[in-house]
Tab-separated table of C-alpha atoms in Angstrom:
chain	number	residue	atom	x	y	z
A	1	MET	CA	224.484	219.139	137.887
A	2	LYS	CA	227.004	219.020	135.135
A	3	ALA	CA	229.730	221.550	134.830
A	4	PRO	CA	228.993	224.668	132.622
A	5	ALA	CA	232.122	223.875	130.546
A	6	VAL	CA	230.821	220.408	129.724
A	7	ALA	CA	227.494	221.885	128.453
A	8	LEU	CA	229.285	224.493	126.475
A	9	SER	CA	231.670	221.873	124.912
A	10	VAL	CA	228.643	219.788	123.947
A	11	LEU	CA	226.871	222.770	122.396
A	12	LEU	CA	229.900	223.631	120.356
A	13	ILE	CA	230.349	219.933	119.201
A	14	LEU	CA	226.799	219.848	118.140
A	15	LEU	CA	227.197	222.878	116.001
A	16	ALA	CA	230.415	221.693	114.755
A	17	SER	CA	229.299	218.268	113.845
A	18	GLN	CA	226.883	219.430	110.965
A	19	THR	CA	228.532	218.587	107.740
A	20	VAL	CA	227.288	218.939	104.273
A	21	PHE	CA	228.847	216.514	101.823
A	22	CYS	CA	228.560	218.067	98.409
A	23	GLU	CA	230.717	216.721	95.570
A	24	THR	CA	230.751	217.912	92.031
A	25	GLY	CA	233.599	215.648	90.970
A	26	THR	CA	236.570	213.470	92.109
A	27	LYS	CA	239.364	214.659	89.755
A	28	ARG	CA	242.239	216.841	90.809
A	29	GLN	CA	243.945	218.677	87.871
A	30	THR	CA	247.299	220.398	87.536
A	31	LEU	CA	248.754	222.034	84.503
A	32	ASP	CA	252.288	223.217	83.961
A	33	ALA	CA	253.191	225.417	81.069
A	34	VAL	CA	256.329	227.094	79.575
A	35	ILE	CA	255.510	229.939	77.143
A	36	LEU	CA	257.658	232.263	75.135
A	37	VAL	CA	256.956	235.980	75.446
A	38	GLU	CA	258.235	239.409	74.508
A	39	ASN	CA	257.204	240.958	77.775
A	40	ARG	CA	256.638	238.854	80.942
A	41	PHE	CA	254.855	241.526	82.878
A	42	GLU	CA	252.220	242.241	80.246
A	43	ALA	CA	251.601	238.425	79.636
A	44	ALA	CA	251.187	237.915	83.478
A	45	ASP	CA	248.811	240.801	83.563
A	46	ARG	CA	246.674	239.331	80.814
A	47	LEU	CA	246.495	235.927	82.431
A	48	GLN	CA	245.776	237.155	85.715
A	49	GLN	CA	242.917	239.421	84.380
A	50	TRP	CA	241.361	236.217	82.599
A	51	VAL	CA	241.838	233.998	85.625
A	52	GLU	CA	240.189	236.438	88.046
A	53	THR	CA	237.420	237.280	85.482
A	54	ASN	CA	236.621	233.422	85.156
A	55	GLY	CA	236.464	232.869	88.986
A	56	GLY	CA	239.951	231.856	89.847
A	57	TYR	CA	242.711	233.676	91.656
A	58	VAL	CA	246.476	234.218	91.784
A	59	VAL	CA	248.515	232.186	94.375
A	60	SER	CA	251.989	233.596	93.528
A	61	ARG	CA	253.540	236.043	91.102
A	62	LEU	CA	257.156	236.287	90.455
A	63	GLU	CA	259.046	237.767	87.453
A	64	ASP	CA	259.183	234.669	85.485
A	65	ARG	CA	256.469	232.495	87.050
A	66	LEU	CA	252.718	232.611	87.911
A	67	ILE	CA	250.915	230.117	89.901
A	68	LEU	CA	247.178	230.259	89.700
A	69	ARG	CA	243.942	228.545	90.841
A	70	VAL	CA	241.654	228.037	87.788
A	71	PRO	CA	238.160	226.658	87.919
A	72	SER	CA	238.498	223.056	86.742
A	73	SER	CA	235.474	223.628	84.413
A	74	GLU	CA	237.414	226.516	82.662
A	75	LEU	CA	240.812	224.775	82.479
A	76	GLU	CA	240.442	223.849	78.717
A	77	GLU	CA	239.546	227.387	77.858
A	78	PHE	CA	242.527	228.625	79.911
A	79	VAL	CA	244.606	226.432	77.761
A	80	ASP	CA	243.354	228.027	74.561
A	81	PHE	CA	243.793	231.377	75.950
A	82	LEU	CA	247.497	230.771	76.616
A	83	GLU	CA	248.013	231.344	72.955
A	84	THR	CA	246.988	234.831	73.357
A	85	PRO	CA	249.791	236.444	75.384
A	86	ALA	CA	252.276	233.900	74.213
A	87	ASP	CA	254.346	234.060	71.214
A	88	GLU	CA	254.973	230.227	71.359
A	89	ILE	CA	253.912	227.442	73.760
A	90	ILE	CA	257.169	225.677	74.448
A	91	GLU	CA	255.753	223.052	76.760
A	92	ILE	CA	252.468	222.127	78.422
A	93	GLN	CA	251.745	219.239	80.655
A	94	GLN	CA	248.303	218.413	82.179
A	95	LYS	CA	247.645	215.854	84.855
A	96	THR	CA	244.565	214.600	86.254
A	97	GLU	CA	244.373	212.462	89.478
A	98	ASP	CA	241.471	210.611	90.842
A	99	ILE	CA	241.068	211.298	94.564
A	100	SER	CA	237.680	209.615	95.039
A	101	GLN	CA	239.308	207.176	97.454
A	102	SER	CA	240.734	209.934	99.703
A	103	LEU	CA	237.208	211.635	99.649
A	104	LEU	CA	235.514	208.436	100.742
A	105	GLU	CA	238.100	207.663	103.536
A	106	THR	CA	237.711	211.246	104.878
A	107	LYS	CA	233.918	211.065	104.871
A	108	ALA	CA	234.002	207.689	106.512
A	109	GLY	CA	236.339	209.136	109.239
A	110	ILE	CA	234.030	212.062	109.843
A	111	LYS	CA	231.067	209.731	110.143
A	112	SER	CA	232.940	207.425	112.539
A	113	LYS	CA	233.848	210.343	114.729
A	114	THR	CA	230.331	211.819	114.626
A	115	GLU	CA	229.023	208.274	115.791
A	116	LEU	CA	231.559	208.433	118.696
A	117	PHE	CA	230.385	211.868	119.671
A	118	GLU	CA	226.720	210.770	119.705
A	119	LYS	CA	227.515	207.648	121.884
A	120	ALA	CA	229.503	209.969	124.229
A	121	LEU	CA	226.483	212.199	124.485
A	122	THR	CA	224.238	209.269	125.409
A	123	LEU	CA	226.608	208.224	128.194
A	124	ILE	CA	227.468	211.533	129.711
A	125	ASP	CA	224.044	212.085	131.371
A	126	GLN	CA	224.411	208.469	133.030
A	127	THR	CA	227.802	209.411	134.846
A	128	ASP	CA	228.792	211.114	137.952
A	129	LEU	CA	230.748	214.438	137.950
A	130	SER	CA	234.199	212.872	138.128
A	131	THR	CA	233.505	210.524	135.149
A	132	THR	CA	231.718	213.477	133.285
A	133	LEU	CA	235.052	215.499	133.402
A	134	GLU	CA	236.971	212.541	131.963
A	135	MET	CA	234.500	212.137	129.227
A	136	GLU	CA	234.765	215.795	128.474
A	137	SER	CA	238.459	215.411	127.791
A	138	GLU	CA	237.553	212.440	125.303
A	139	ILE	CA	234.763	214.468	123.804
A	140	LEU	CA	237.192	217.322	123.081
A	141	SER	CA	239.595	214.976	121.532
A	142	ILE	CA	236.894	213.678	119.190
A	143	LEU	CA	236.066	217.329	118.374
A	144	GLU	CA	239.711	218.125	117.327
A	145	ASP	CA	239.888	214.907	115.072
A	146	THR	CA	236.582	215.751	113.554
A	147	GLU	CA	237.582	219.296	112.706
A	148	GLU	CA	240.923	218.139	111.211
A	149	LEU	CA	239.026	215.578	108.951
A	150	LYS	CA	236.553	218.222	108.008
A	151	GLY	CA	239.498	220.680	107.101
A	152	ARG	CA	241.038	217.794	104.929
A	153	TYR	CA	237.670	217.263	103.251
A	154	ARG	CA	237.177	220.874	102.442
A	155	LYS	CA	240.870	221.004	101.063
A	156	LEU	CA	240.139	218.061	98.818
A	157	LEU	CA	236.985	219.610	97.530
A	158	GLY	CA	238.945	222.732	96.763
A	159	GLU	CA	241.441	220.814	94.876
A	160	VAL	CA	238.780	219.359	92.805
A	161	ALA	CA	237.000	222.569	92.155
A	162	LEU	CA	240.075	224.601	91.279
A	163	ALA	CA	242.931	223.280	89.219
A	164	ARG	CA	246.702	224.295	90.136
A	165	VAL	CA	248.348	225.965	87.239
A	166	GLN	CA	251.914	226.950	86.838
A	167	VAL	CA	252.928	229.243	84.121
A	168	ASP	CA	256.807	229.985	83.386
A	169	PHE	CA	257.777	232.705	81.136
A	170	GLU	CA	260.797	232.760	78.735
A	171	LEU	CA	261.859	235.715	76.873
A	172	GLN	CA	262.576	235.965	73.130
A	173	GLU	CA	266.409	236.047	72.651
A	174	GLU	CA	267.358	239.212	70.774
A	175	ALA	CA	270.271	238.450	68.295
A	176	LEU	CA	272.722	241.408	67.889
A	177	PRO	CA	273.076	242.428	64.334
A	178	VAL	CA	276.129	241.391	62.482
A	179	ILE	CA	277.044	245.035	61.468
A	180	LEU	CA	276.235	247.828	63.938
A	181	PRO	CA	275.882	251.146	62.031
A	182	SER	CA	277.775	254.029	63.364
A	183	SER	CA	276.197	257.424	64.079
A	184	PHE	CA	278.936	258.913	61.829
A	185	PRO	CA	278.081	258.198	58.330
A	186	TRP	CA	281.467	258.316	56.907
A	187	ILE	CA	282.567	255.413	59.112
A	188	ASN	CA	279.775	253.300	57.566
A	189	VAL	CA	281.386	253.465	54.169
A	190	VAL	CA	285.008	252.867	55.179
A	191	ASP	CA	286.634	249.568	54.488
A	192	PHE	CA	288.169	248.740	57.955
A	193	TYR	CA	290.996	246.438	56.571
A	194	ARG	CA	292.045	249.017	53.974
A	195	LEU	CA	292.032	251.865	56.633
A	196	MET	CA	294.208	249.647	58.903
A	197	ARG	CA	296.822	249.131	56.120
A	198	GLU	CA	296.903	252.848	55.496
A	199	PHE	CA	297.686	253.415	59.167
A	200	GLU	CA	300.687	250.914	58.931
A	201	ARG	CA	302.171	252.602	56.040
A	202	ASN	CA	302.192	255.832	57.808
């Protein structure tokens, strides 16, 4: 009779080994933008609202930087929307990377580990208790490797589905007026240099 721990481990592996491969694309997109604004907080609020309304979310929000995840299918619309809170778009860089090779390699790794697991299941019924315990350790190792590969696969799919966007805010520089009017009207009409000469005479 096999140890209960072995049976439980096998059941867990069977449940965990079911992987659904569903890819809607193989492109990972990133966008970096620098925009000129009058109010950073209002601009960030408007961008956050748009992203959350369109199926994305905020990763990080600082005073002068916003990091977002935007659905890849909505990225071009997001670029158009950037002009709404911005007084000027100073810089914008968009990059696209094909990660199809990484997806294929990860899928192949999952398939290979699954085949090893199925082979181990075939052999485990033909072994004595001592060998079964050794195989349990190997099976658990296969499970860990498989789960790591599945996690990587899900991460890659997430990067395909949601583009990473970073928006940096720069404020309008407010120039000081050449002449600052005084709150005392009589000072505004006084010739400063003439006034100084009068003081020197006295």
